[in-house]
Amino acid sequence: SLEFTKKHWLKQIGRVAFRSPDTRFNNWMTWVNFQPMLRRFYGNSFLPQFDYGRGGRGWRDLWQDRLAQLLSDPESVRPALVHNFGGVRIDGSNATIIGKDGTFIADRNNIPRTWMDHGIWPTHTALMYIDQTGDIDFLLQEREYFRDPQTFRCRRLDRGWTESYGYALRTHKKAVYRGTILEHMLVQNLTAFFNVGEHNVCRMEGADWNDGLDMAEHRGESVAFTAFYAWNLMRLADIVCALACHGHKRFYIAEELGLLLDRLPGGKPVAYTSARAKTQRLGRYIERVAGDVSGRKIGVSVEDLAGDLVDKYCDLAARVRKQEWVRAGASAFFNGYYDDHGARVEGRRGRDLRMTLTGQVFPLMAGIANDEQVDRVVKSVNQYLRDPKFGGLRLNTDFGSIQPALGRAFSFAYGEKENGAVFSHMVIMYAYALYLRRRAAAGREAWHTLYEKAVDSGTSKIFPCLPEYFNGEGRGMYCYLTGSASWLVYLLLTQVYGLRGDLGDLVIDPQLMPADFDAAGRAGVKTDFAGRTLAVTYVNPEALKPEQYIVGRIACRGVPVPFERKRTGGVRVDRAQLKALSVTDVPLEVELVSKQAG
Ligand code: G1P
């Protein structure tokens, strides 16, 4: 039994494996692979010393933890994703906890509120699922909506609601209403688009990814997550176009949602420059869906739907790029927030310079920052957020005092938790954004420093793992309980080692730095894809940098594998080709050659 158990776990943690010249790193990553599994099994309460979590799973963590699972075992994820979409409410808010038995709960402590970032994660994870598996029809599967007494995005209580209504949204005729997964994603992203504050960016509501920014629900705005919503809107436009290529040229969505798809023919377009006009429209929608829905659906063509979404992306992206770009002396970076007085949070404030890492990450990740802005952000981050003593990038600069108009995060001592710690999750998302923007050197420095800090056990005082954060004394805190492990696996596999899906096809697009290769110029990665176990060896004998090399040749046991070059970088290998192989273990040798030669 012991042998069986050992074998089982070694297999689980070895499903995704990295072969860098640093064997300590390779081993450390097997522990990091294990972390998302622990959190999946035990929820946010794995070890007794944790001061929060009762075993439930929080909404955003639930979705992000699936990222790692999607990479090691994509096919097994579908039922869970479909199930979890049932936690979305028709007003765009959602159940925040999913209990052990899979039931949805408005809130663990009965203080329902709406976290404004919650709507972004399902789309992010679902799109990745489709990329890894090619299962695009997943979007058209129907699912119920969550309905409880909370209405108006948790601002009102429907006293008429009773348990006998049940926890599924119904039509006026009291039949359970179902909409496609795509419709659920539209509900979440469209409501966010219209839910703006006075600066015409998305309202903070209860808080965003940073749980500690919880005191700006009236006038607060999160520019950071506005950028993410913009990215989602653009990606949704892309995916509906991809659906059209699969023969689905018309979609059926809840009639009420037509109010938020204001650019459809015959619709009443909202002036996007007016925050008031947007919130009025959202108000009308929320009013309409506050009880039941009509159950009627309207047909929408691909072109019209994609056009509407792109218009919305353009509106948000342009605003973030221009309005939120702040200069402070010779430095420049993005403002990430407005506080409850409606005041801009970041930039120079008297003698202080206020800046958050979160505010920088998402405009970069979403492709909203232009190239010059990316470079200036990297410079400012290094200048203001680097921990001078222990290394690593902090979540924010020292604001110097509590911030009752922003949130309780600032009541932690500076360097602790969400107030300026080196918070692994955000650092990895920053690195991820940098790789997306082809800044591999800066990206590597960001995540590699976390690894160096973690394994320096004299200072970090932890066993092998990626902790939630490193405090002001360089100590690793909250081992195992953290979404950052999932994100690190995701970052390394899909960006650094560059193996990822694209609507089911395999993309090979490494951005490994010379230091990631051994003396013979080789680096390796193992992962499951399309039902095959791929063991990829990259060969870079000339120690070229990512901006200097391209994939020159791919071979499987000496036989060349055909590929197509992608416009955005990297190459694509047809899924059908991998599926057609008679063996399940597929060694691939990928030669990296100089761009000029290629
Ligand atoms: C934790 C929470 C997560 C929250 C984050 C920042 O993150 O689990 O929901 O977004 O703090 O407040 P984690 O430890 O997973 O990195």
Coordinates of C-alpha atoms and ligand atoms in Angstrom, one line a residue:
S1 CA 0.0 0.0 0.0
L2 CA 2.8 2.4 0.8
E3 CA 4.5 1.6 -2.5
F4 CA 1.3 2.2 -4.3
T5 CA 0.7 5.5 -2.5
K6 CA 4.3 6.7 -3.3
K7 CA 3.9 5.7 -6.9
H8 CA 0.6 7.5 -7.2
W9 CA 1.9 10.8 -5.8
L10 CA 5.2 10.7 -7.7
K11 CA 3.2 10.3 -10.9
Q12 CA 0.9 13.2 -10.0
I13 CA 3.7 15.7 -9.2
G14 CA 5.8 14.6 -12.1
R15 CA 3.1 15.2 -14.8
V16 CA 4.6 18.6 -15.5
A17 CA 8.4 18.6 -15.0
F18 CA 11.2 21.0 -15.9
R19 CA 14.8 20.1 -16.7
S20 CA 17.0 23.2 -16.1
P21 CA 20.7 23.0 -15.2
D22 CA 19.8 23.8 -11.6
T23 CA 18.7 20.4 -10.1
R24 CA 17.6 22.1 -6.9
F25 CA 15.2 24.2 -8.9
N26 CA 13.9 21.1 -10.7
N27 CA 13.2 19.4 -7.4
W28 CA 11.7 22.4 -5.8
M29 CA 9.2 22.6 -8.7
T30 CA 7.9 19.1 -7.9
W31 CA 6.9 20.6 -4.5
V32 CA 5.3 23.6 -6.1
N33 CA 3.4 21.2 -8.4
F34 CA 2.0 19.6 -5.2
Q35 CA 0.7 22.8 -3.7
P36 CA -2.3 23.4 -5.9
M37 CA -3.4 19.8 -5.2
L38 CA -3.3 20.4 -1.5
R39 CA -5.4 23.6 -1.8
R40 CA -7.8 21.7 -4.0
F41 CA -8.3 19.0 -1.5
Y42 CA -8.2 21.0 1.7
G43 CA -9.3 24.5 0.8
N44 CA -7.7 27.5 2.4
S45 CA -7.0 25.7 5.6
F46 CA -4.4 23.1 5.1
L47 CA -2.2 23.4 8.1
P48 CA -3.2 24.3 11.7
Q49 CA -1.1 27.5 11.9
F50 CA -3.2 29.2 9.3
D51 CA -5.3 32.0 10.6
Y52 CA -8.0 32.0 7.9
G53 CA -10.0 29.5 5.9
R54 CA -12.4 26.9 7.0
G55 CA -11.9 24.4 4.2
G56 CA -14.2 26.2 1.7
R57 CA -12.9 27.4 -1.6
G58 CA -13.1 31.0 -2.5
W59 CA -14.3 31.9 -6.0
R60 CA -11.2 33.4 -7.5
D61 CA -8.9 30.8 -6.0
L62 CA -11.2 28.0 -7.2
W63 CA -10.8 29.2 -10.8
Q64 CA -7.1 29.9 -10.7
D65 CA -6.2 26.6 -9.0
R66 CA -7.6 24.9 -12.1
L67 CA -4.9 26.5 -14.2
A68 CA -2.3 24.0 -13.0
Q69 CA -4.7 21.1 -13.2
L70 CA -5.5 22.1 -16.8
L71 CA -1.9 21.7 -17.7
S72 CA -1.4 18.3 -16.1
D73 CA -4.8 16.7 -16.7
P74 CA -7.0 19.0 -19.0
E75 CA -9.7 16.5 -19.9
S76 CA -10.7 16.0 -16.2
V77 CA -11.4 19.7 -15.7
R78 CA -14.5 20.1 -17.9
P79 CA -17.2 18.9 -15.4
A80 CA -15.8 21.1 -12.7
L81 CA -15.8 24.1 -14.9
V82 CA -19.3 23.5 -16.0
H83 CA -20.4 23.0 -12.4
N84 CA -18.7 26.2 -11.2
F85 CA -20.3 28.4 -13.9
G86 CA -23.5 27.6 -12.1
G87 CA -22.3 29.9 -9.3
V88 CA -22.8 33.0 -11.5
R89 CA -25.8 35.2 -10.8
I90 CA -27.6 36.9 -13.7
D91 CA -26.5 40.4 -12.4
G92 CA -22.9 39.4 -12.9
S93 CA -22.1 38.8 -9.2
N94 CA -21.6 35.2 -7.9
A95 CA -21.6 32.9 -5.0
T96 CA -18.3 33.4 -3.3
I97 CA -17.7 30.1 -1.7
I98 CA -18.2 26.6 -3.0
G99 CA -18.6 24.1 -0.2
K100 CA -17.0 20.7 -0.1
D101 CA -20.1 19.1 -1.6
G102 CA -20.1 21.5 -4.5
T103 CA -23.0 23.7 -3.3
F104 CA -22.8 27.4 -3.7
I105 CA -22.8 29.8 -0.8
A106 CA -23.3 33.5 -0.9
D107 CA -20.7 34.1 1.7
R108 CA -19.0 32.1 4.5
N109 CA -19.6 34.7 7.1
N110 CA -23.0 35.9 5.9
I111 CA -21.6 39.3 4.8
P112 CA -22.3 39.1 1.1
R113 CA -20.5 41.6 -1.1
T114 CA -19.3 41.7 -4.6
W115 CA -15.6 41.5 -5.3
M116 CA -15.2 43.3 -8.6
D117 CA -12.5 41.0 -9.9
H118 CA -14.6 37.8 -9.5
G119 CA -16.0 38.1 -13.0
I120 CA -12.7 37.9 -14.8
W121 CA -11.4 34.5 -13.6
P122 CA -14.0 32.1 -15.1
T123 CA -13.4 33.6 -18.5
H124 CA -9.6 33.4 -18.1
T125 CA -9.7 29.8 -17.1
A126 CA -12.4 28.7 -19.6
L127 CA -10.4 30.2 -22.5
M128 CA -7.4 28.4 -21.4
Y129 CA -9.4 25.1 -21.1
I130 CA -10.5 25.6 -24.7
D131 CA -6.9 26.4 -25.9
Q132 CA -5.6 23.3 -24.2
T133 CA -8.3 20.9 -25.4
G134 CA -9.8 22.4 -28.5
D135 CA -13.2 21.8 -26.9
I136 CA -14.7 25.0 -28.2
D137 CA -18.3 23.6 -28.1
F138 CA -18.0 23.8 -24.4
L139 CA -19.0 27.4 -24.8
L140 CA -22.4 26.3 -26.0
Q141 CA -23.2 24.0 -23.2
E142 CA -26.1 25.2 -21.1
R143 CA -26.0 25.8 -17.4
E144 CA -28.3 27.3 -14.7
Y145 CA -27.6 30.5 -12.9
F146 CA -27.2 30.9 -9.2
R147 CA -30.2 32.6 -7.5
D148 CA -30.5 33.4 -3.8
P149 CA -32.0 36.3 -1.9
Q150 CA -29.1 38.6 -2.9
T151 CA -30.1 40.9 -5.7
F152 CA -28.7 44.1 -7.3
R153 CA -25.1 42.8 -7.0
C154 CA -25.5 42.0 -3.3
R155 CA -26.8 45.4 -2.4
R156 CA -30.4 44.4 -1.8
L157 CA -32.2 41.5 -0.2
D158 CA -35.2 39.9 -1.9
R159 CA -37.4 39.2 1.1
G160 CA -39.9 37.3 -1.0
W161 CA -37.4 34.6 -1.9
T162 CA -37.8 31.3 0.0
E163 CA -35.9 28.1 -0.1
S164 CA -38.8 26.6 -2.1
Y165 CA -37.8 28.8 -5.0
G166 CA -34.5 26.9 -5.0
Y167 CA -31.0 28.2 -5.8
A168 CA -31.4 28.3 -9.5
L169 CA -32.7 31.3 -11.4
R170 CA -36.2 30.8 -12.9
T171 CA -38.3 32.3 -15.7
H172 CA -41.4 34.3 -15.0
K173 CA -43.3 31.0 -15.5
K174 CA -41.1 29.5 -12.8
A175 CA -39.2 27.1 -15.1
V176 CA -35.4 26.9 -14.3
Y177 CA -33.6 29.1 -16.8
R178 CA -30.5 27.9 -18.6
G179 CA -28.0 29.9 -20.7
T180 CA -24.8 28.9 -22.5
I181 CA -21.5 29.1 -20.8
L182 CA -20.7 31.8 -23.3
E183 CA -23.7 33.7 -22.0
H184 CA -22.5 33.4 -18.5
M185 CA -19.1 34.8 -19.5
L186 CA -20.9 37.7 -21.3
V187 CA -23.0 38.4 -18.2
Q188 CA -19.9 38.7 -16.0
N189 CA -17.8 40.9 -18.4
L190 CA -20.6 43.1 -19.8
T191 CA -22.0 44.0 -16.3
A192 CA -18.4 44.9 -15.3
F193 CA -18.0 47.1 -18.4
F194 CA -21.0 49.2 -17.4
N195 CA -20.4 49.3 -13.7
V196 CA -18.1 52.3 -13.7
G197 CA -17.3 55.0 -11.2
E198 CA -16.8 58.7 -11.8
H199 CA -13.6 58.2 -13.7
N200 CA -15.3 55.8 -16.0
V201 CA -13.3 52.8 -15.0
C202 CA -14.7 49.7 -13.2
R203 CA -16.0 50.3 -9.6
M204 CA -14.2 48.6 -6.7
E205 CA -17.4 47.4 -5.0
G206 CA -16.3 45.1 -2.1
A207 CA -12.6 44.8 -3.2
D208 CA -10.6 43.4 -6.1
W209 CA -7.9 40.6 -6.1
N210 CA -6.5 42.4 -3.1
D211 CA -8.9 41.4 -0.4
G212 CA -7.5 44.2 1.7
L213 CA -8.7 47.0 -0.5
D214 CA -12.1 46.8 1.1
M215 CA -13.1 50.3 2.2
A216 CA -13.7 52.0 -1.1
E217 CA -17.1 50.6 -2.1
H218 CA -18.8 53.9 -2.7
R219 CA -16.4 55.9 -5.0
G220 CA -13.5 53.5 -5.3
E221 CA -12.4 52.3 -8.8
S222 CA -9.9 49.6 -9.8
V223 CA -8.1 50.5 -13.0
A224 CA -6.0 47.4 -12.6
F225 CA -8.9 45.1 -13.1
T226 CA -10.6 47.4 -15.7
A227 CA -7.6 46.4 -17.9
F228 CA -8.3 42.7 -17.3
Y229 CA -12.0 43.1 -18.2
A230 CA -10.9 44.9 -21.3
W231 CA -8.7 42.0 -22.2
N232 CA -11.5 39.5 -21.6
L233 CA -13.9 41.5 -23.8
M234 CA -11.3 41.3 -26.6
R235 CA -10.7 37.6 -26.1
L236 CA -14.4 36.9 -26.1
A237 CA -14.7 38.7 -29.4
D238 CA -11.9 36.4 -30.7
I239 CA -13.5 33.3 -29.4
V240 CA -16.9 34.0 -30.9
C241 CA -15.1 34.4 -34.3
A242 CA -13.4 31.1 -33.7
L243 CA -16.8 29.6 -33.0
A244 CA -18.0 30.9 -36.3
C245 CA -15.2 28.9 -38.0
H246 CA -16.7 25.9 -36.3
G247 CA -20.0 26.5 -38.0
H248 CA -21.8 28.5 -35.2
K249 CA -22.6 31.8 -36.8
R250 CA -25.5 32.8 -34.6
F251 CA -25.9 32.7 -30.8
Y252 CA -28.9 32.8 -28.6
I253 CA -28.8 34.8 -25.5
A254 CA -31.2 36.1 -22.8
E255 CA -33.3 38.8 -24.2
E256 CA -32.4 41.1 -21.2
L257 CA -28.8 40.9 -22.1
G258 CA -29.6 42.8 -25.3
L259 CA -29.6 45.9 -23.0
L260 CA -25.9 45.5 -22.4
L261 CA -25.1 44.6 -26.0
D262 CA -26.1 48.2 -27.0
R263 CA -24.1 48.2 -30.3
L264 CA -26.3 45.5 -31.8
P265 CA -28.4 46.6 -34.8
G266 CA -31.6 48.1 -33.6
G267 CA -30.1 48.6 -30.1
K268 CA -29.9 52.0 -28.3
P269 CA -26.1 52.8 -28.1
V270 CA -24.8 54.2 -24.9
A271 CA -22.3 57.1 -25.0
Y272 CA -19.3 55.3 -23.6
T273 CA -17.6 58.6 -22.7
S274 CA -20.3 59.1 -20.1
A275 CA -19.9 57.2 -16.8
R276 CA -23.5 58.2 -15.9
A277 CA -24.9 56.8 -19.1
K278 CA -23.2 53.5 -18.5
T279 CA -24.4 53.1 -15.0
Q280 CA -27.9 54.0 -16.0
R281 CA -27.9 51.3 -18.5
L282 CA -26.6 48.8 -16.0
G283 CA -29.3 49.9 -13.6
R284 CA -32.0 49.1 -16.1
Y285 CA -30.5 45.7 -16.7
I286 CA -30.2 44.8 -13.1
E287 CA -33.7 46.0 -12.4
R288 CA -35.0 43.8 -15.2
V289 CA -33.2 40.6 -13.9
A290 CA -33.6 41.2 -10.2
G291 CA -36.5 38.7 -9.8
D292 CA -36.9 36.2 -12.6
V293 CA -36.0 36.4 -16.3
S294 CA -38.4 36.3 -19.2
G295 CA -36.8 33.1 -20.6
R296 CA -37.0 34.6 -24.1
K297 CA -33.8 34.5 -26.1
I298 CA -32.6 36.7 -29.0
G299 CA -30.4 35.6 -31.9
V300 CA -27.2 37.5 -32.4
S301 CA -24.8 37.1 -35.4
V302 CA -21.1 36.6 -34.9
E303 CA -20.2 39.9 -36.6
D304 CA -22.6 41.9 -34.4
L305 CA -21.5 40.3 -31.2
A306 CA -17.8 40.6 -31.9
G307 CA -18.2 44.2 -33.1
D308 CA -20.0 45.1 -29.9
L309 CA -17.3 43.5 -27.7
V310 CA -14.4 45.1 -29.6
D311 CA -16.0 48.6 -29.2
K312 CA -16.2 48.0 -25.5
Y313 CA -12.6 46.8 -25.4
C314 CA -11.4 49.9 -27.3
D315 CA -13.3 52.2 -24.9
L316 CA -11.7 50.8 -21.8
A317 CA -8.2 50.2 -23.3
A318 CA -7.9 53.8 -24.6
R319 CA -8.9 55.2 -21.2
V320 CA -6.5 53.1 -19.2
R321 CA -3.7 53.9 -21.7
K322 CA -4.1 57.6 -21.6
Q323 CA -6.1 58.8 -18.6
E324 CA -4.3 56.4 -16.1
W325 CA -0.7 57.0 -17.2
V326 CA 0.9 59.1 -14.4
R327 CA 4.2 60.9 -14.4
A328 CA 6.2 61.4 -11.2
G329 CA 9.3 63.4 -12.0
A330 CA 11.3 61.4 -14.5
S331 CA 9.3 58.2 -13.8
A332 CA 6.0 57.1 -15.3
F333 CA 3.7 54.2 -14.6
F334 CA 0.0 53.3 -14.4
N335 CA -2.4 54.5 -11.7
G336 CA -4.2 51.4 -10.4
Y337 CA -6.9 52.8 -8.2
Y338 CA -9.2 55.6 -7.0
D339 CA -10.1 55.7 -3.4
D340 CA -13.5 56.3 -1.6
H341 CA -13.0 60.1 -1.9
G342 CA -12.7 59.7 -5.7
A343 CA -9.0 60.6 -5.4
R344 CA -6.3 59.0 -7.6
V345 CA -4.2 56.7 -5.5
E346 CA -0.9 56.5 -7.3
G347 CA 1.7 59.0 -8.2
R348 CA 3.4 61.6 -6.1
R349 CA 1.6 62.6 -2.8
G350 CA 3.6 65.2 -1.0
R351 CA 6.9 63.5 -0.1
D352 CA 5.6 60.0 -0.8
L353 CA 5.6 58.2 -4.1
R354 CA 2.7 55.9 -4.2
M355 CA 2.7 53.0 -6.6
T356 CA 1.2 49.4 -6.7
L357 CA 2.5 46.4 -8.6
T358 CA -1.1 45.4 -9.3
G359 CA -1.7 48.6 -11.1
Q360 CA 1.1 47.8 -13.5
V361 CA 0.5 44.1 -14.1
F362 CA -2.8 44.2 -15.9
P363 CA -2.4 47.0 -18.4
L364 CA 0.8 45.1 -19.5
M365 CA -0.9 41.7 -19.5
A366 CA -3.9 42.9 -21.4
G367 CA -1.7 44.4 -24.2
I368 CA -3.0 47.8 -23.4
A369 CA 0.3 49.4 -22.5
N370 CA 2.3 50.4 -25.6
D371 CA 5.9 49.3 -25.9
E372 CA 7.3 52.5 -24.5
Q373 CA 5.0 52.3 -21.5
V374 CA 6.0 48.7 -20.8
D375 CA 9.7 49.7 -20.7
R376 CA 9.0 52.7 -18.4
V377 CA 6.9 50.5 -16.1
V378 CA 9.7 48.0 -15.8
K379 CA 12.0 50.8 -14.8
S380 CA 9.7 52.3 -12.3
V381 CA 8.9 48.9 -10.7
N382 CA 12.6 48.2 -10.3
Q383 CA 13.2 51.7 -8.9
Y384 CA 10.3 51.9 -6.4
L385 CA 9.1 48.3 -5.6
R386 CA 12.3 46.4 -5.2
D387 CA 13.1 45.2 -1.7
P388 CA 16.6 46.7 -1.2
K389 CA 17.5 44.3 1.5
F390 CA 16.1 40.9 0.7
G391 CA 15.3 41.3 -3.0
G392 CA 12.0 40.7 -4.7
L393 CA 9.2 43.1 -5.8
R394 CA 6.9 44.5 -3.3
L395 CA 3.1 44.8 -3.7
N396 CA 3.2 48.6 -3.1
T397 CA 5.4 51.4 -1.9
D398 CA 5.0 52.5 1.7
F399 CA 2.0 54.8 1.9
G400 CA 3.1 55.8 5.4
S401 CA -0.2 55.6 7.2
I402 CA -3.5 53.7 7.4
Q403 CA -5.8 54.3 4.4
P404 CA -9.4 54.3 5.6
A405 CA -10.6 55.4 2.2
L406 CA -9.0 52.5 0.5
G407 CA -8.8 49.4 2.7
R408 CA -7.7 47.5 5.7
A409 CA -4.6 46.3 3.9
F410 CA -2.8 49.4 5.0
S411 CA -3.3 48.6 8.6
F412 CA -0.9 45.8 8.4
A413 CA 2.7 46.8 9.1
Y414 CA 4.5 47.8 5.9
G415 CA 6.0 44.6 4.4
E416 CA 3.3 42.3 5.8
K417 CA 0.6 40.6 3.7
E418 CA -1.3 42.8 1.3
N419 CA 0.6 45.9 2.5
G420 CA 3.9 45.9 0.6
A421 CA 5.0 42.3 1.1
V422 CA 6.7 40.5 -1.7
F423 CA 3.4 38.8 -2.6
S424 CA 4.2 35.8 -4.8
H425 CA 1.0 35.7 -6.7
M426 CA 1.2 39.3 -8.0
V427 CA 5.0 39.0 -8.7
I428 CA 4.2 35.9 -10.9
M429 CA 1.4 37.6 -12.7
Y430 CA 3.8 40.5 -13.3
A431 CA 6.4 38.0 -14.7
Y432 CA 3.6 36.5 -16.8
A433 CA 2.7 39.9 -18.2
L434 CA 6.4 40.5 -19.0
Y435 CA 6.7 37.3 -21.0
L436 CA 3.5 38.1 -22.9
R437 CA 5.2 41.4 -23.8
R438 CA 8.4 39.6 -24.7
R439 CA 10.5 41.0 -21.9
A440 CA 12.0 37.6 -20.9
A441 CA 15.0 39.0 -19.0
A442 CA 12.9 41.2 -16.7
G443 CA 10.3 38.4 -16.4
R444 CA 12.8 35.8 -15.4
E445 CA 14.4 38.1 -12.8
A446 CA 11.0 38.6 -11.2
W447 CA 10.0 34.9 -10.7
H448 CA 13.6 33.6 -10.2
T449 CA 14.1 35.9 -7.3
L450 CA 11.0 34.3 -5.6
Y451 CA 12.6 30.9 -6.0
E452 CA 16.0 32.1 -4.7
K453 CA 14.3 33.7 -1.7
A454 CA 12.2 30.5 -1.0
V455 CA 15.2 28.1 -1.0
D456 CA 17.3 30.4 1.1
S457 CA 15.9 28.6 4.1
G458 CA 18.2 30.4 6.6
T459 CA 16.2 33.6 5.9
S460 CA 12.9 32.2 4.6
K461 CA 12.6 29.6 7.3
I462 CA 10.4 27.4 5.2
F463 CA 10.4 23.9 3.7
P464 CA 10.5 23.7 0.0
C465 CA 7.4 25.5 -1.5
L466 CA 6.4 28.8 -2.8
P467 CA 4.8 30.7 0.1
E468 CA 2.0 33.2 -0.2
Y469 CA 4.4 36.1 0.5
F470 CA 7.8 37.1 2.0
N471 CA 7.5 39.5 4.9
G472 CA 9.8 42.5 5.7
E473 CA 12.3 40.1 7.2
G474 CA 12.4 37.9 4.1
R475 CA 10.5 35.2 5.9
G476 CA 8.2 33.0 3.8
M477 CA 4.6 33.0 5.1
Y478 CA 1.6 30.8 4.5
C479 CA 3.2 27.8 2.8
Y480 CA 1.0 25.7 0.6
L481 CA -2.0 28.0 0.9
T482 CA -1.5 30.1 -2.2
G483 CA -2.7 30.5 -5.7
S484 CA 0.8 31.5 -6.7
A485 CA 1.9 27.9 -7.0
S486 CA -0.6 27.3 -9.8
W487 CA 0.4 30.5 -11.5
L488 CA 4.1 29.6 -11.3
V489 CA 3.5 26.2 -13.0
Y490 CA 1.3 28.0 -15.6
L491 CA 3.9 30.7 -16.2
L492 CA 6.9 28.3 -16.6
L493 CA 5.1 25.8 -18.8
T494 CA 3.2 28.1 -21.1
Q495 CA 5.5 31.1 -21.4
V496 CA 9.1 30.3 -20.2
Y497 CA 9.2 26.8 -21.7
G498 CA 6.6 28.0 -24.2
L499 CA 4.3 24.9 -24.5
R500 CA 0.7 25.8 -24.6
G501 CA -2.5 25.1 -26.5
D502 CA -4.1 27.3 -29.1
L503 CA -7.7 26.2 -29.8
G504 CA -6.4 22.7 -29.3
D505 CA -3.2 22.9 -31.4
L506 CA 0.2 22.8 -29.7
V507 CA 2.2 26.1 -29.7
I508 CA 5.9 25.8 -29.1
D509 CA 7.2 29.3 -28.3
P510 CA 10.0 29.2 -25.6
Q511 CA 11.5 32.3 -24.1
L512 CA 14.2 30.6 -22.2
M513 CA 17.3 32.7 -21.3
P514 CA 20.8 31.3 -21.8
A515 CA 21.0 30.6 -18.1
D516 CA 18.1 28.2 -18.4
F517 CA 20.2 25.8 -20.6
D518 CA 22.9 23.4 -19.5
A519 CA 26.5 23.5 -20.7
A520 CA 25.6 21.5 -23.8
G521 CA 22.8 24.1 -24.6
R522 CA 19.9 21.8 -23.6
A523 CA 16.8 22.4 -21.5
G524 CA 13.8 20.1 -21.2
V525 CA 10.2 20.1 -20.2
K526 CA 7.6 17.3 -19.8
T527 CA 3.8 17.7 -20.0
D528 CA 0.7 15.9 -21.2
F529 CA -1.0 17.3 -24.3
A530 CA -3.7 15.9 -26.6
G531 CA -3.5 12.6 -24.8
R532 CA 0.2 12.3 -25.3
T533 CA 3.1 12.7 -22.9
L534 CA 5.4 15.2 -24.5
A535 CA 9.1 15.3 -23.5
V536 CA 10.5 18.3 -25.2
T537 CA 14.2 19.0 -25.4
Y538 CA 15.3 22.4 -26.5
V539 CA 18.7 22.7 -28.1
N540 CA 20.4 26.1 -28.1
P541 CA 24.1 25.4 -28.7
E542 CA 24.9 29.0 -29.4
A543 CA 23.4 30.3 -26.2
L544 CA 21.1 32.7 -28.0
K545 CA 18.7 34.9 -26.2
P546 CA 14.9 34.7 -26.8
E547 CA 14.9 37.8 -29.0
Q548 CA 17.6 36.2 -31.1
Y549 CA 16.3 32.7 -31.7
I550 CA 13.3 31.0 -33.4
V551 CA 12.3 27.4 -33.7
G552 CA 14.3 26.0 -36.6
R553 CA 13.4 22.3 -36.6
I554 CA 11.3 19.9 -34.6
A555 CA 12.0 16.2 -34.7
C556 CA 10.4 13.1 -33.1
R557 CA 12.9 10.3 -32.9
G558 CA 14.8 11.8 -35.8
V559 CA 11.7 12.3 -38.0
P560 CA 10.9 15.9 -38.8
V561 CA 7.6 17.2 -37.4
P562 CA 5.8 19.7 -39.6
F563 CA 4.8 23.1 -38.1
E564 CA 3.5 26.4 -39.1
R565 CA 5.1 29.7 -38.0
K566 CA 2.7 31.9 -35.9
R567 CA 2.6 35.6 -36.7
T568 CA 2.8 36.4 -33.0
G569 CA 5.9 34.3 -32.4
G570 CA 6.5 30.6 -31.9
V571 CA 5.2 27.7 -34.1
R572 CA 2.0 25.7 -34.2
V573 CA 1.8 21.9 -34.4
D574 CA -1.5 20.5 -35.5
R575 CA -3.3 18.6 -32.8
A576 CA -4.5 16.0 -35.3
Q577 CA -0.8 15.2 -36.0
L578 CA -0.1 14.5 -32.4
K579 CA -3.2 12.4 -32.0
A580 CA -2.3 10.4 -35.0
L581 CA 1.0 9.2 -33.4
S582 CA 0.7 5.5 -32.4
V583 CA 2.8 6.0 -29.2
T584 CA 1.7 7.9 -26.1
D585 CA 5.3 9.0 -25.1
V586 CA 6.4 11.6 -27.6
P587 CA 10.0 12.9 -27.3
L588 CA 10.4 16.1 -29.3
E589 CA 13.7 17.7 -30.1
V590 CA 13.3 21.4 -30.8
E591 CA 16.3 23.2 -32.3
L592 CA 16.5 26.9 -31.7
V593 CA 18.3 28.8 -34.4
S594 CA 19.3 32.3 -34.9
K595 CA 16.5 34.6 -36.3
Q596 CA 18.8 35.7 -39.1
A597 CA 19.6 32.1 -40.2
G598 CA 15.9 31.1 -39.9
Ligands
G1P1 C1 -4.8 35.2 -1.1 C2 -6.2 34.8 -1.4 C3 -6.7 35.4 -2.7 C4 -6.4 36.9 -2.7 C5 -5.0 37.2 -2.3 C6 -4.7 38.7 -2.2 O1 -4.0 34.8 -2.2 O2 -6.4 33.4 -1.4 O3 -8.1 35.1 -2.9 O4 -6.7 37.3 -4.0 O5 -4.7 36.6 -1.1 O6 -5.6 39.3 -1.3 P1 -3.0 33.6 -2.4 O7 -2.5 33.2 -1.1 O8 -3.8 32.6 -3.1 O9 -1.9 34.1 -3.3

